[in-house]
Amino acid sequence: MQHFFLYLLALGAGVSVATQQVLNGSLRTALGSPAWAGLVYAVGLITMIVAVIALGERVPSWKIMTDVPWHAWSGGTFGAAFILLAILLLPSLGAATLFALVIAGQVLAAVTLDHFGAFGLTPHPLGAARLAGAVLLIAGVVLIRE
């Protein structure tokens, strides 16, 4: 039962990402600028600050923060790149094609990172089932595009 709940939360995260980008696309149209629409990312920063306060999280020590590998700090850059690219591509690709490609890219990257145990992940070798799943995702992209 616990796994079912976690799966529902993960599906909710996917719904959140798709909805976020459609709303960001609307903001791009209203503002006439993908870059200004991307600044909605600042609202995400404020939301996370509220979450840190609400959860009673303590500020990590300077030692802990400086011991973190450099690449761990780059997640925000990738997040911002994703938001900007999605805002730019949404009008021409449409939501379904954009997110089919995004999901395929995420899964292809994830199976690669898993396979090699990149960035401290526990390695999960690429087997026949995972490879078949990746191929089916690519086939889904081909089928869903307009």
Coordinates of N, CA and C in Angstrom, one line a residue:
M1 N 0.8 -1.2 0.0 CA 0.0 0.0 0.0 C 0.9 1.3 0.0
Q2 N 2.0 1.2 0.7 CA 2.9 2.4 0.8 C 3.4 2.7 -0.6
H3 N 3.8 1.7 -1.4 CA 4.3 1.9 -2.7 C 3.3 2.6 -3.6
F4 N 2.0 2.1 -3.5 CA 0.9 2.7 -4.2 C 0.8 4.2 -4.0
F5 N 0.9 4.6 -2.7 CA 0.9 6.0 -2.3 C 2.1 6.8 -2.9
L6 N 3.2 6.2 -2.9 CA 4.4 6.8 -3.4 C 4.3 7.0 -4.9
Y7 N 3.7 6.0 -5.6 CA 3.5 6.1 -7.0 C 2.5 7.2 -7.4
L8 N 1.5 7.3 -6.5 CA 0.5 8.4 -6.8 C 1.2 9.8 -6.6
L9 N 2.0 9.9 -5.6 CA 2.8 11.1 -5.4 C 3.7 11.4 -6.6
A10 N 4.3 10.4 -7.1 CA 5.2 10.6 -8.3 C 4.4 11.0 -9.5
L11 N 3.2 10.4 -9.7 CA 2.3 10.8 -10.8 C 1.9 12.3 -10.6
G12 N 1.6 12.6 -9.3 CA 1.2 14.0 -9.0 C 2.4 15.0 -9.4
A13 N 3.6 14.6 -9.1 CA 4.8 15.4 -9.5 C 4.8 15.6 -11.0
G14 N 4.5 14.5 -11.8 CA 4.5 14.7 -13.2 C 3.4 15.6 -13.7
V15 N 2.2 15.5 -13.1 CA 1.1 16.4 -13.4 C 1.5 17.9 -13.1
S16 N 2.2 18.0 -12.0 CA 2.7 19.3 -11.6 C 3.6 19.9 -12.6
V17 N 4.6 19.1 -13.1 CA 5.5 19.6 -14.1 C 4.8 20.0 -15.4
A18 N 3.9 19.2 -15.8 CA 3.2 19.5 -17.1 C 2.4 20.8 -16.9
T19 N 1.7 20.9 -15.8 CA 0.8 22.0 -15.6 C 1.7 23.3 -15.4
Q20 N 2.8 23.2 -14.7 CA 3.7 24.3 -14.5 C 4.1 24.9 -15.9
Q21 N 4.5 24.0 -16.8 CA 5.0 24.5 -18.1 C 3.9 25.1 -19.0
V22 N 2.7 24.6 -18.9 CA 1.6 25.2 -19.6 C 1.3 26.6 -19.0
L23 N 1.3 26.7 -17.7 CA 1.1 28.0 -17.1 C 2.3 29.0 -17.4
N24 N 3.5 28.4 -17.5 CA 4.7 29.3 -17.9 C 4.5 29.7 -19.3
G25 N 4.0 28.8 -20.2 CA 3.8 29.2 -21.6 C 2.7 30.3 -21.7
S26 N 1.7 30.3 -20.9 CA 0.7 31.4 -20.8 C 1.3 32.7 -20.4
L27 N 2.2 32.6 -19.4 CA 2.9 33.7 -18.9 C 3.8 34.3 -19.9
R28 N 4.5 33.4 -20.7 CA 5.3 33.9 -21.8 C 4.5 34.7 -22.8
T29 N 3.3 34.2 -23.2 CA 2.4 34.9 -24.1 C 2.0 36.3 -23.5
A30 N 1.6 36.3 -22.3 CA 1.1 37.5 -21.6 C 2.3 38.5 -21.5
L31 N 3.5 38.1 -21.2 CA 4.6 39.0 -21.0 C 5.4 39.3 -22.3
G32 N 5.2 38.4 -23.3 CA 5.9 38.6 -24.5 C 7.4 38.3 -24.4
S33 N 7.8 37.4 -23.4 CA 9.2 37.1 -23.2 C 9.3 35.8 -22.5
P34 N 10.1 34.9 -23.1 CA 10.4 33.6 -22.4 C 11.3 33.8 -21.2
A35 N 12.2 34.7 -21.3 CA 13.1 35.0 -20.2 C 12.4 35.5 -19.0
W36 N 11.5 36.5 -19.2 CA 10.8 37.0 -18.1 C 9.8 36.0 -17.5
A37 N 9.2 35.2 -18.4 CA 8.3 34.1 -17.9 C 9.1 33.1 -17.0
G38 N 10.4 32.9 -17.4 CA 11.2 32.0 -16.7 C 11.5 32.4 -15.3
L39 N 11.4 33.7 -15.0 CA 11.6 34.2 -13.7 C 10.6 33.8 -12.7
V40 N 9.6 33.1 -13.2 CA 8.6 32.5 -12.3 C 9.4 31.4 -11.4
Y41 N 10.6 31.0 -11.8 CA 11.4 30.2 -11.0 C 11.7 30.8 -9.6
A42 N 11.7 32.1 -9.6 CA 11.9 32.8 -8.3 C 10.8 32.5 -7.3
V43 N 9.6 32.3 -7.8 CA 8.5 31.9 -7.0 C 8.7 30.5 -6.4
G44 N 9.4 29.6 -7.2 CA 9.8 28.3 -6.6 C 10.8 28.5 -5.5
L45 N 11.7 29.4 -5.6 CA 12.7 29.6 -4.5 C 11.9 30.1 -3.3
I46 N 11.0 31.0 -3.4 CA 10.2 31.5 -2.3 C 9.4 30.3 -1.7
T47 N 8.9 29.5 -2.5 CA 8.1 28.3 -2.0 C 9.0 27.4 -1.2
M48 N 10.2 27.1 -1.7 CA 11.1 26.3 -1.0 C 11.6 26.9 0.3
I49 N 11.8 28.2 0.4 CA 12.1 28.9 1.6 C 11.0 28.7 2.7
V50 N 9.7 28.8 2.2 CA 8.6 28.6 3.1 C 8.6 27.2 3.6
A51 N 8.9 26.2 2.7 CA 8.9 24.8 3.1 C 10.0 24.5 4.1
V52 N 11.2 25.1 3.9 CA 12.3 24.9 4.9 C 11.8 25.5 6.2
I53 N 11.2 26.6 6.3 CA 10.7 27.2 7.5 C 9.6 26.3 8.1
A54 N 8.7 25.9 7.3 CA 7.5 25.1 7.8 C 8.0 23.8 8.4
L55 N 9.0 23.2 7.7 CA 9.5 21.9 8.2 C 10.5 22.0 9.3
G56 N 10.9 23.2 9.7 CA 11.8 23.4 10.8 C 13.3 23.0 10.4
E57 N 13.6 23.1 9.1 CA 15.0 22.6 8.7 C 16.0 23.6 9.2
R58 N 17.1 23.1 9.6 CA 18.2 23.9 10.1 C 19.2 24.2 8.9
V59 N 19.8 25.4 8.9 CA 20.8 25.7 7.9 C 22.0 24.8 8.1
P60 N 22.4 24.2 7.0 CA 23.6 23.3 7.1 C 24.9 24.2 7.4
S61 N 25.8 23.6 8.1 CA 27.0 24.3 8.5 C 27.8 24.6 7.2
W62 N 28.7 25.6 7.3 CA 29.5 26.0 6.2 C 30.4 24.8 5.8
K63 N 30.9 24.1 6.7 CA 31.7 22.9 6.5 C 31.0 21.9 5.6
I64 N 29.8 21.6 6.0 CA 29.0 20.6 5.2 C 28.7 21.2 3.8
M65 N 28.4 22.4 3.7 CA 28.1 23.0 2.4 C 29.4 23.0 1.5
T66 N 30.6 23.2 2.1 CA 31.8 23.3 1.2 C 32.3 21.8 0.9
D67 N 31.8 20.8 1.7 CA 32.2 19.5 1.4 C 31.4 18.8 0.3
V68 N 30.3 19.5 0.0 CA 29.4 18.9 -1.1 C 30.1 19.0 -2.4
P69 N 30.1 17.9 -3.2 CA 30.8 18.0 -4.5 C 30.2 19.1 -5.4
W70 N 31.1 19.7 -6.2 CA 30.7 20.9 -7.0 C 29.5 20.6 -7.9
H71 N 29.4 19.4 -8.4 CA 28.3 19.1 -9.4 C 26.9 19.0 -8.7
A72 N 26.9 18.8 -7.4 CA 25.6 18.7 -6.7 C 24.9 20.1 -6.6
W73 N 25.7 21.2 -6.8 CA 25.2 22.5 -6.8 C 24.6 22.9 -8.1
S74 N 24.8 22.1 -9.2 CA 24.4 22.5 -10.5 C 22.9 22.2 -10.8
G75 N 22.2 21.5 -9.9 CA 20.9 21.1 -10.2 C 20.0 22.3 -10.5
G76 N 20.1 23.4 -9.9 CA 19.3 24.6 -10.1 C 19.5 25.1 -11.6
T77 N 20.8 25.0 -12.1 CA 21.1 25.4 -13.4 C 20.3 24.6 -14.4
F78 N 20.3 23.3 -14.2 CA 19.6 22.4 -15.1 C 18.1 22.6 -15.0
G79 N 17.6 22.9 -13.8 CA 16.2 23.2 -13.6 C 15.8 24.5 -14.4
A80 N 16.6 25.5 -14.3 CA 16.4 26.8 -15.0 C 16.4 26.5 -16.5
A81 N 17.4 25.7 -17.0 CA 17.5 25.4 -18.4 C 16.2 24.7 -18.9
F82 N 15.8 23.8 -18.1 CA 14.5 23.0 -18.4 C 13.4 24.0 -18.5
I83 N 13.2 24.9 -17.6 CA 12.1 25.8 -17.6 C 12.2 26.7 -18.9
L84 N 13.3 27.3 -19.1 CA 13.5 28.1 -20.3 C 13.2 27.4 -21.6
L85 N 13.8 26.2 -21.7 CA 13.6 25.4 -22.9 C 12.1 25.0 -23.1
A86 N 11.5 24.6 -22.0 CA 10.1 24.2 -22.1 C 9.2 25.4 -22.5
I87 N 9.5 26.6 -22.0 CA 8.7 27.8 -22.3 C 8.9 28.1 -23.8
L88 N 10.2 28.0 -24.3 CA 10.5 28.3 -25.7 C 9.8 27.3 -26.6
L89 N 9.8 26.0 -26.3 CA 9.4 24.9 -27.2 C 7.9 24.6 -27.1
L90 N 7.2 24.9 -26.0 CA 5.8 24.6 -25.9 C 4.9 25.1 -27.0
P91 N 5.1 26.4 -27.4 CA 4.2 26.9 -28.5 C 4.3 26.1 -29.8
S92 N 5.5 25.8 -30.1 CA 5.7 25.1 -31.5 C 5.5 23.6 -31.4
L93 N 5.8 23.0 -30.3 CA 5.7 21.5 -30.2 C 4.3 21.1 -29.7
G94 N 3.7 21.9 -28.8 CA 2.5 21.5 -28.1 C 2.9 20.7 -26.9
A95 N 1.9 20.7 -25.9 CA 2.2 20.1 -24.6 C 2.5 18.6 -24.7
A96 N 1.7 17.9 -25.5 CA 1.9 16.4 -25.5 C 3.2 16.0 -26.1
T97 N 3.6 16.6 -27.3 CA 4.8 16.3 -27.9 C 6.0 16.7 -27.0
L98 N 5.9 17.9 -26.5 CA 7.0 18.4 -25.6 C 7.2 17.4 -24.5
F99 N 6.2 17.0 -23.8 CA 6.4 16.2 -22.6 C 6.7 14.7 -23.0
A100 N 6.3 14.3 -24.1 CA 6.7 12.9 -24.6 C 8.2 12.9 -24.8
L101 N 8.7 14.0 -25.4 CA 10.2 14.1 -25.6 C 10.9 14.3 -24.3
V102 N 10.3 15.2 -23.4 CA 11.0 15.4 -22.1 C 11.0 14.1 -21.3
I103 N 9.9 13.3 -21.2 CA 9.9 12.1 -20.5 C 10.9 11.1 -21.1
A104 N 10.9 11.0 -22.4 CA 11.9 10.1 -23.0 C 13.3 10.5 -22.7
G105 N 13.6 11.8 -22.8 CA 14.9 12.2 -22.4 C 15.3 11.9 -20.9
Q106 N 14.3 12.1 -20.1 CA 14.5 11.8 -18.6 C 14.8 10.4 -18.4
V107 N 14.0 9.5 -19.1 CA 14.2 8.1 -18.8 C 15.5 7.6 -19.5
L108 N 15.9 8.1 -20.7 CA 17.2 7.7 -21.3 C 18.3 8.2 -20.4
A109 N 18.3 9.4 -19.9 CA 19.3 9.9 -19.0 C 19.3 9.1 -17.7
A110 N 18.2 8.8 -17.1 CA 18.1 8.0 -15.9 C 18.6 6.6 -16.0
V111 N 18.3 5.9 -17.1 CA 18.8 4.5 -17.2 C 20.4 4.6 -17.4
T112 N 20.8 5.6 -18.1 CA 22.3 5.7 -18.3 C 23.0 6.1 -16.9
L113 N 22.4 7.0 -16.2 CA 23.0 7.4 -14.9 C 22.9 6.2 -13.9
D114 N 21.8 5.5 -13.9 CA 21.7 4.3 -13.1 C 22.7 3.2 -13.5
H115 N 22.8 3.0 -14.8 CA 23.7 1.9 -15.3 C 25.2 2.2 -14.8
F116 N 25.6 3.4 -14.9 CA 27.0 3.7 -14.5 C 27.1 4.1 -13.0
G117 N 26.0 4.2 -12.3 CA 26.1 4.6 -10.9 C 26.7 6.0 -10.8
A118 N 26.3 6.9 -11.7 CA 26.8 8.3 -11.7 C 26.4 9.1 -10.5
F119 N 27.3 10.0 -10.1 CA 27.0 10.9 -9.0 C 26.6 10.3 -7.7
G120 N 27.1 9.1 -7.5 CA 26.9 8.4 -6.2 C 25.7 7.5 -6.2
L121 N 25.0 7.3 -7.3 CA 23.8 6.4 -7.4 C 24.3 5.0 -7.2
T122 N 23.5 4.1 -6.6 CA 23.7 2.7 -6.6 C 23.5 2.2 -8.1
P123 N 24.5 1.5 -8.6 CA 24.4 1.1 -10.0 C 23.2 0.1 -10.2
H124 N 22.4 0.3 -11.3 CA 21.4 -0.6 -11.7 C 21.6 -0.8 -13.2
P125 N 22.3 -2.0 -13.5 CA 22.7 -2.3 -14.9 C 21.5 -2.2 -15.8
L126 N 21.8 -1.8 -17.1 CA 20.8 -1.8 -18.1 C 20.6 -3.2 -18.6
G127 N 19.4 -3.7 -18.4 CA 19.0 -5.1 -18.8 C 18.0 -5.0 -19.9
A128 N 17.6 -6.1 -20.4 CA 16.7 -6.2 -21.5 C 15.4 -5.5 -21.2
A129 N 14.8 -5.6 -20.0 CA 13.6 -5.0 -19.7 C 13.7 -3.5 -19.7
R130 N 14.7 -3.0 -19.2 CA 14.9 -1.5 -19.2 C 15.1 -1.0 -20.6
L131 N 15.9 -1.7 -21.4 CA 16.2 -1.3 -22.7 C 14.9 -1.4 -23.5
A132 N 14.0 -2.4 -23.3 CA 12.7 -2.5 -24.0 C 11.9 -1.3 -23.6
G133 N 11.9 -0.9 -22.3 CA 11.1 0.2 -21.9 C 11.5 1.5 -22.5
A134 N 12.8 1.7 -22.7 CA 13.3 2.9 -23.4 C 12.9 2.9 -24.8
V135 N 13.0 1.8 -25.5 CA 12.6 1.7 -26.9 C 11.1 2.0 -27.0
L136 N 10.3 1.5 -26.1 CA 8.8 1.7 -26.1 C 8.6 3.2 -25.9
L137 N 9.3 3.9 -25.0 CA 9.2 5.3 -24.8 C 9.5 6.1 -26.1
I138 N 10.5 5.7 -26.8 CA 10.8 6.4 -28.1 C 9.7 6.1 -29.1
A139 N 9.2 4.9 -29.1 CA 8.0 4.6 -30.0 C 6.8 5.5 -29.6
G140 N 6.6 5.7 -28.3 CA 5.6 6.6 -27.8 C 5.7 8.0 -28.3
V141 N 7.0 8.5 -28.3 CA 7.2 9.8 -28.8 C 6.8 9.9 -30.3
V142 N 7.2 8.9 -31.0 CA 6.9 8.9 -32.5 C 5.4 8.9 -32.7
L143 N 4.7 8.1 -31.9 CA 3.2 8.0 -32.0 C 2.4 9.3 -31.5
I144 N 3.0 10.0 -30.5 CA 2.2 11.1 -29.9 C 2.4 12.4 -30.6
R145 N 3.5 12.5 -31.3 CA 3.8 13.8 -32.0 C 2.8 14.1 -33.1
E146 N 2.6 15.3 -33.4 CA 1.6 15.7 -34.4 C 2.2 15.9 -35.7

